[in-house]
Structures are given as C-alpha cells and as structure tokens.
Amino acid sequence: MGHHHHNHHAHHIENINRAFIWGIGLNLAFVIVEAGAGLFLNSLALLSDAGHNLSDVVSLILALLAYRLMKVKASVNYTYGYKKSTILVSLLNAIILLVAVGVIFAESIEKLKNPQPIEGDTIAWVAGIGIFINAFTAWLFFKDRKHDLNIKGAYLHMAADTLVSIGVLFSGIIIQHTHWYIIDPIIGIIVAFVILISTWNLLHDSLRLSLDGVPVGIDPEQIKSLLLKDDRVKEIHHLHIWAISTTQNALTAHIVIDSFSDSQDLKNQIKEALKKANIQHATLEMELPEEHCEENCC
C-alpha cells in the first residue's frame, strides 16, 4: 500500500512540474509574438495583453520556484524548510498583477483621450492564438487547483487571460468592421477589471497566510468543537491555527484533561481527526485542571 501511494504521489508531482514547464514555454513564446505584433501595429489591446501575459510567465516561474523550494529539507535555522516561500510567492503574484492592472488603466485612459487607428484583423488573429494557449494552460492546472493556493493562482491567471483574449478578439472584429478605434482602450479597461477581480481573492488569501492567520477554508470554531467532541477533553485554550505553506496547516493548543492515564491515545485520536480537517501538523499540550488553575485564576 505505502509503495503504491508513493508512486501515485511521485506521478502527481511529475504532472505539476510538467504543467509548469509547458505553461512557461508556451506563454513565453506567445508573449514575444504578441508584443512584437503590438509594437508593430500600435495596438494597446495587444500590448496590454502581452504585458499581462508576461506577468503571468513571471508568476508561473515564481510558483514553480516555490513549488520546488517546498520540497527542500528543513535545516537547523530553517526548521520548516522553505515552505513559507510558497505563501510569499502567492502574495508577490497578487502584487505583480495589481501593478499590471495599474499600468493598463493608465495607458487605456491615455488612449481614450486620443484614439489611434489600428489593424483589426491582425489583432483578432493574435488574440485567437491567445485564447487557445491560455485555455490550454488553464486546463493543465485545473486538476490540482484545489490543493494549493499557488496552483490556484496560476489557474486563475490563465482563466482570466482566456477571457481577456476573447475580449481582444471581439474588439479586433468590431474594429475591422466599424473602425471604432475607441474599442481598443475600452477593452483594455475591461481587461484590467477582470484581472483586478480575480486577483483580489488571491491577495486576501495570501495576505492572511502571510500574517499567520487561519487559512481560508478552515473554521476555528469548528476545529474547537471538533476537539471538544471527546469527553476526556475538559477545556481548550491557546488555540492557534496557521499555514506552514500554501498546502500544509499547523495547529497548537493546550488541552485540559482529568488524568494522564490515556492521554497518549487521546492525542493520537485528536491528531487523526485534525488530519481529516486538513491540519497536518498538530502540537498538543496536555494539562491537568489544577495546572491550568495556577496560571489562570479560577
């Protein structure tokens, strides 16, 4: 059983690594083509999309780096290894996206004031390729997005990009038929909003983890009642829940019990229950009621 599970896990890691490599390669190639076309055609829709795709490539590289760093063994000074780097990277990713949004907004406002003529059909073509590449990359991360905030981040970027490329495609078609060049910056602004909305959650979640808050998706009250379910547990205090990485959570608690006779068994049972609740590392301190009374006046 153990061996089979290990194989499955190794396969899973291989898949994620492959998804990252493909995602980075395809998107980087596309950014080069798109930026070239954007400069040549003087299209804001293309340039803003290329800039955004470039920020995606950077964030994919960062996410891959964090994913690799997570596997590094703990050392004397880094007792958790480098697992927290995954949290810092998802925070950085959110910030990079916000900067991209700011740039696109500024440029679009500028173009609204004086619209420039642009080639509609070329824009439509480049955007069409973009839809394909972004959708494919999003699909690569789709399976694993639930397990890890970084992979969820990568998936969100790619999904948002697919929408953006669809927007650019429409703007190209509309411009070709009507010559309403103002569509270009308007699409740019819509693009920025889409990115902003998808980034907001990523920013919130990663900020919360950076501050050692309780990870989104874990309810402290629920965890407390889970611990109190066992009759042997009289009281709980100093309950802390935080994230070690974007995939692993930790908990410490002081647990008041009547006697130490079966505390070992209780501890094991609690740890099993917590694993099911997505808390992999629990440190529990067992206390007798009188011990507890000395530090907290009864």
Coordinates of N, CA and C in Angstrom, one line a residue, residues 112-231:
L112 N -8.0 56.7 -24.5 CA -9.4 57.2 -24.6 C -9.4 58.6 -25.0
K113 N -8.4 59.4 -24.6 CA -8.4 60.8 -24.9 C -8.1 61.0 -26.4
N114 N -7.1 60.2 -26.9 CA -6.9 60.3 -28.3 C -6.7 58.9 -29.0
P115 N -7.8 58.4 -29.5 CA -7.8 57.1 -30.1 C -6.9 57.0 -31.3
Q116 N -6.2 55.9 -31.5 CA -5.2 55.7 -32.6 C -5.8 54.7 -33.6
P117 N -5.6 54.9 -34.9 CA -6.1 53.8 -35.8 C -5.3 52.6 -35.7
I118 N -5.9 51.4 -35.7 CA -5.2 50.1 -35.6 C -5.8 49.1 -36.5
E119 N -5.0 48.0 -36.7 CA -5.4 46.9 -37.6 C -6.3 45.9 -36.9
G120 N -7.6 45.8 -37.2 CA -8.5 44.9 -36.5 C -8.2 43.5 -36.8
D121 N -8.0 43.1 -38.0 CA -7.9 41.6 -38.3 C -6.7 41.0 -37.7
T122 N -5.5 41.7 -37.7 CA -4.3 41.1 -37.1 C -4.5 40.9 -35.6
I123 N -5.1 41.9 -35.0 CA -5.4 41.8 -33.5 C -6.3 40.6 -33.2
A124 N -7.3 40.4 -34.1 CA -8.2 39.2 -33.9 C -7.4 37.9 -34.0
W125 N -6.5 37.8 -35.0 CA -5.7 36.6 -35.1 C -4.8 36.3 -33.9
V126 N -4.1 37.3 -33.5 CA -3.2 37.1 -32.4 C -4.0 36.7 -31.1
A127 N -5.1 37.4 -30.9 CA -6.0 37.1 -29.8 C -6.5 35.7 -29.8
G128 N -6.8 35.2 -31.0 CA -7.3 33.9 -31.2 C -6.3 32.8 -30.8
I129 N -5.0 33.1 -31.1 CA -4.0 32.2 -30.7 C -3.9 32.2 -29.2
G130 N -4.1 33.5 -28.6 CA -4.0 33.7 -27.2 C -5.1 32.9 -26.4
I131 N -6.3 32.8 -27.0 CA -7.4 32.1 -26.4 C -7.0 30.6 -26.2
F132 N -6.4 30.1 -27.3 CA -6.0 28.7 -27.3 C -4.9 28.4 -26.3
I133 N -3.9 29.2 -26.3 CA -2.8 29.0 -25.4 C -3.2 29.1 -23.9
N134 N -3.9 30.2 -23.6 CA -4.3 30.4 -22.2 C -5.3 29.3 -21.7
A135 N -6.2 29.0 -22.6 CA -7.2 27.9 -22.2 C -6.5 26.6 -21.9
F136 N -5.5 26.3 -22.8 CA -4.7 25.0 -22.7 C -4.0 25.0 -21.3
T137 N -3.3 26.2 -21.1 CA -2.5 26.2 -19.8 C -3.4 26.2 -18.6
A138 N -4.6 26.9 -18.6 CA -5.5 26.8 -17.5 C -5.9 25.3 -17.3
W139 N -6.2 24.6 -18.4 CA -6.6 23.2 -18.3 C -5.5 22.4 -17.6
L140 N -4.2 22.7 -17.9 CA -3.1 21.9 -17.3 C -3.2 22.0 -15.7
F141 N -3.6 23.2 -15.2 CA -3.6 23.4 -13.8 C -5.0 23.1 -13.1
F142 N -6.0 22.8 -14.0 CA -7.3 22.6 -13.5 C -7.5 21.6 -12.4
K143 N -6.8 20.4 -12.6 CA -6.9 19.3 -11.7 C -6.5 19.6 -10.3
D144 N -5.3 20.3 -10.2 CA -4.7 20.5 -8.9 C -5.0 21.8 -8.2
R145 N -5.9 22.6 -8.8 CA -6.1 23.9 -8.3 C -6.6 24.0 -6.9
K146 N -7.4 22.9 -6.5 CA -8.0 22.9 -5.1 C -6.9 22.7 -4.0
H147 N -5.8 22.1 -4.4 CA -4.9 21.7 -3.3 C -3.9 22.8 -2.9
D148 N -3.7 23.8 -3.7 CA -2.6 24.7 -3.4 C -2.9 26.1 -3.9
L149 N -2.7 27.1 -3.1 CA -3.0 28.4 -3.4 C -2.2 28.9 -4.6
N150 N -1.0 28.4 -4.7 CA -0.2 28.9 -5.9 C -0.7 28.3 -7.2
I151 N -1.1 27.1 -7.2 CA -1.6 26.5 -8.4 C -3.0 27.1 -8.7
K152 N -3.7 27.4 -7.7 CA -5.0 28.1 -7.9 C -4.7 29.5 -8.5
G153 N -3.6 30.1 -8.0 CA -3.2 31.4 -8.6 C -2.9 31.3 -10.1
A154 N -2.1 30.3 -10.4 CA -1.7 30.0 -11.8 C -3.0 29.8 -12.6
Y155 N -3.9 29.0 -12.1 CA -5.1 28.6 -12.8 C -5.9 29.9 -13.1
L156 N -6.1 30.7 -12.0 CA -6.9 31.9 -12.1 C -6.3 32.9 -13.2
H157 N -5.0 33.0 -13.2 CA -4.3 33.9 -14.2 C -4.7 33.4 -15.6
M158 N -4.6 32.1 -15.8 CA -4.8 31.6 -17.1 C -6.2 31.7 -17.5
A159 N -7.1 31.5 -16.6 CA -8.6 31.5 -16.9 C -8.9 33.0 -17.2
A160 N -8.4 33.9 -16.4 CA -8.7 35.4 -16.6 C -8.1 35.8 -18.0
D161 N -7.0 35.3 -18.3 CA -6.3 35.6 -19.6 C -7.2 35.1 -20.8
T162 N -7.8 33.9 -20.6 CA -8.6 33.4 -21.7 C -9.8 34.4 -22.0
L163 N -10.4 34.8 -20.9 CA -11.5 35.8 -21.0 C -11.0 37.1 -21.7
V164 N -9.8 37.5 -21.3 CA -9.2 38.7 -21.8 C -9.0 38.6 -23.3
S165 N -8.4 37.4 -23.7 CA -8.2 37.2 -25.2 C -9.4 37.2 -26.0
I166 N -10.5 36.6 -25.4 CA -11.8 36.6 -26.1 C -12.3 38.1 -26.3
G167 N -12.1 38.9 -25.2 CA -12.4 40.4 -25.3 C -11.6 41.0 -26.5
V168 N -10.3 40.7 -26.5 CA -9.5 41.3 -27.6 C -9.9 40.9 -28.9
L169 N -10.3 39.6 -29.0 CA -10.7 39.0 -30.3 C -11.9 39.8 -30.8
F170 N -12.9 40.0 -29.9 CA -14.1 40.8 -30.3 C -13.8 42.2 -30.7
S171 N -12.9 42.8 -29.9 CA -12.5 44.2 -30.3 C -11.9 44.3 -31.7
G172 N -11.1 43.2 -32.0 CA -10.5 43.2 -33.3 C -11.5 43.1 -34.4
I173 N -12.5 42.2 -34.2 CA -13.6 42.0 -35.2 C -14.4 43.3 -35.4
I174 N -14.7 43.9 -34.2 CA -15.6 45.1 -34.3 C -14.8 46.3 -35.0
I175 N -13.5 46.4 -34.7 CA -12.7 47.5 -35.3 C -12.6 47.3 -36.8
Q176 N -12.5 46.0 -37.2 CA -12.3 45.7 -38.6 C -13.6 46.1 -39.4
H177 N -14.8 45.9 -38.7 CA -16.0 46.2 -39.4 C -16.5 47.7 -39.3
T178 N -16.1 48.3 -38.2 CA -16.7 49.6 -37.9 C -15.7 50.8 -37.8
H179 N -14.4 50.4 -37.6 CA -13.4 51.4 -37.4 C -13.6 52.3 -36.2
W180 N -14.3 51.7 -35.1 CA -14.4 52.4 -33.9 C -13.1 52.1 -33.1
Y181 N -12.1 52.9 -33.2 CA -10.8 52.6 -32.6 C -10.9 52.8 -31.1
I182 N -11.9 53.5 -30.6 CA -12.0 53.7 -29.2 C -12.3 52.3 -28.4
I183 N -12.7 51.3 -29.2 CA -13.0 50.0 -28.6 C -11.7 49.5 -28.0
D184 N -10.5 49.8 -28.6 CA -9.2 49.2 -28.1 C -9.0 49.6 -26.7
P185 N -9.0 50.9 -26.3 CA -8.8 51.2 -24.9 C -9.9 50.7 -23.9
I186 N -11.1 50.7 -24.5 CA -12.2 50.2 -23.6 C -12.0 48.8 -23.3
I187 N -11.6 48.0 -24.2 CA -11.3 46.5 -24.0 C -10.2 46.5 -22.9
G188 N -9.2 47.4 -23.1 CA -8.1 47.4 -22.1 C -8.6 47.6 -20.7
I189 N -9.5 48.5 -20.5 CA -10.0 48.8 -19.2 C -10.8 47.6 -18.6
I190 N -11.6 47.0 -19.5 CA -12.4 45.8 -19.1 C -11.5 44.7 -18.7
V191 N -10.4 44.5 -19.5 CA -9.3 43.5 -19.1 C -8.8 43.8 -17.7
A192 N -8.5 45.1 -17.5 CA -7.9 45.4 -16.2 C -8.9 45.1 -15.0
F193 N -10.2 45.3 -15.2 CA -11.2 45.0 -14.2 C -11.2 43.5 -14.0
V194 N -11.2 42.7 -15.0 CA -11.3 41.2 -14.9 C -10.1 40.8 -14.1
I195 N -8.9 41.3 -14.4 CA -7.7 40.9 -13.6 C -7.8 41.3 -12.2
L196 N -8.3 42.5 -11.9 CA -8.5 43.0 -10.6 C -9.3 42.1 -9.7
I197 N -10.5 41.8 -10.3 CA -11.4 40.9 -9.5 C -10.8 39.6 -9.2
S198 N -10.2 39.0 -10.2 CA -9.6 37.6 -10.0 C -8.4 37.7 -9.0
T199 N -7.7 38.8 -9.0 CA -6.6 39.0 -8.1 C -7.0 39.2 -6.6
W200 N -8.1 39.8 -6.5 CA -8.5 40.3 -5.1 C -8.5 39.2 -4.1
N201 N -9.1 38.0 -4.5 CA -9.1 36.9 -3.6 C -7.8 36.3 -3.3
L202 N -6.9 36.3 -4.3 CA -5.6 35.8 -4.2 C -4.8 36.7 -3.2
L203 N -5.0 38.0 -3.3 CA -4.3 38.9 -2.4 C -4.8 38.7 -1.0
H204 N -6.1 38.6 -0.8 CA -6.7 38.5 0.5 C -6.2 37.2 1.2
D205 N -6.3 36.1 0.4 CA -5.9 34.8 1.0 C -4.4 34.7 1.3
S206 N -3.6 35.3 0.4 CA -2.1 35.2 0.7 C -1.7 36.2 1.8
L207 N -2.4 37.3 1.9 CA -2.1 38.3 3.0 C -2.4 37.6 4.3
R208 N -3.6 36.9 4.4 CA -4.0 36.3 5.6 C -2.9 35.2 6.0
L209 N -2.5 34.4 5.1 CA -1.4 33.4 5.4 C -0.1 34.1 5.8
S210 N 0.2 35.2 5.2 CA 1.5 35.9 5.5 C 1.5 36.3 6.9
L211 N 0.3 36.7 7.4 CA 0.2 37.2 8.8 C -0.1 36.1 9.8
D212 N 0.1 34.8 9.4 CA -0.2 33.6 10.2 C -1.6 33.6 10.7
G213 N -2.5 34.1 9.8 CA -3.9 34.0 10.1 C -4.4 32.5 9.9
V214 N -5.7 32.3 10.3 CA -6.2 30.9 10.0 C -6.5 30.9 8.5
P215 N -6.0 29.8 7.8 CA -6.2 29.7 6.4 C -7.6 29.7 6.0
V216 N -7.9 30.3 4.8 CA -9.3 30.4 4.3 C -9.7 28.9 4.1
G217 N -10.9 28.6 4.5 CA -11.4 27.2 4.4 C -11.4 26.4 5.6
I218 N -10.7 27.0 6.7 CA -10.7 26.3 8.0 C -11.4 27.3 9.0
D219 N -12.4 26.7 9.7 CA -13.2 27.5 10.6 C -12.7 27.2 12.1
P220 N -12.1 28.1 12.8 CA -11.6 27.9 14.1 C -12.6 27.4 15.1
E221 N -13.8 27.9 15.0 CA -14.9 27.4 15.9 C -15.2 26.0 15.7
Q222 N -15.2 25.6 14.4 CA -15.5 24.2 14.0 C -14.4 23.3 14.6
I223 N -13.1 23.7 14.5 CA -12.0 23.0 15.0 C -12.1 22.8 16.5
K224 N -12.5 23.9 17.1 CA -12.6 23.8 18.6 C -13.7 22.8 19.0
S225 N -14.8 22.8 18.4 CA -15.9 21.9 18.7 C -15.5 20.5 18.4
L226 N -14.7 20.3 17.3 CA -14.1 19.0 16.9 C -13.3 18.5 18.1
L227 N -12.4 19.3 18.7 CA -11.6 18.9 19.8 C -12.4 18.6 21.0
L228 N -13.4 19.3 21.2 CA -14.2 19.2 22.5 C -15.2 18.0 22.4
K229 N -15.3 17.4 21.2 CA -16.2 16.3 21.0 C -15.9 15.1 21.9
D230 N -14.6 14.9 22.1 CA -14.1 13.8 23.0 C -14.4 14.2 24.5
D231 N -15.1 13.3 25.2 CA -15.5 13.6 26.6 C -14.3 13.8 27.5

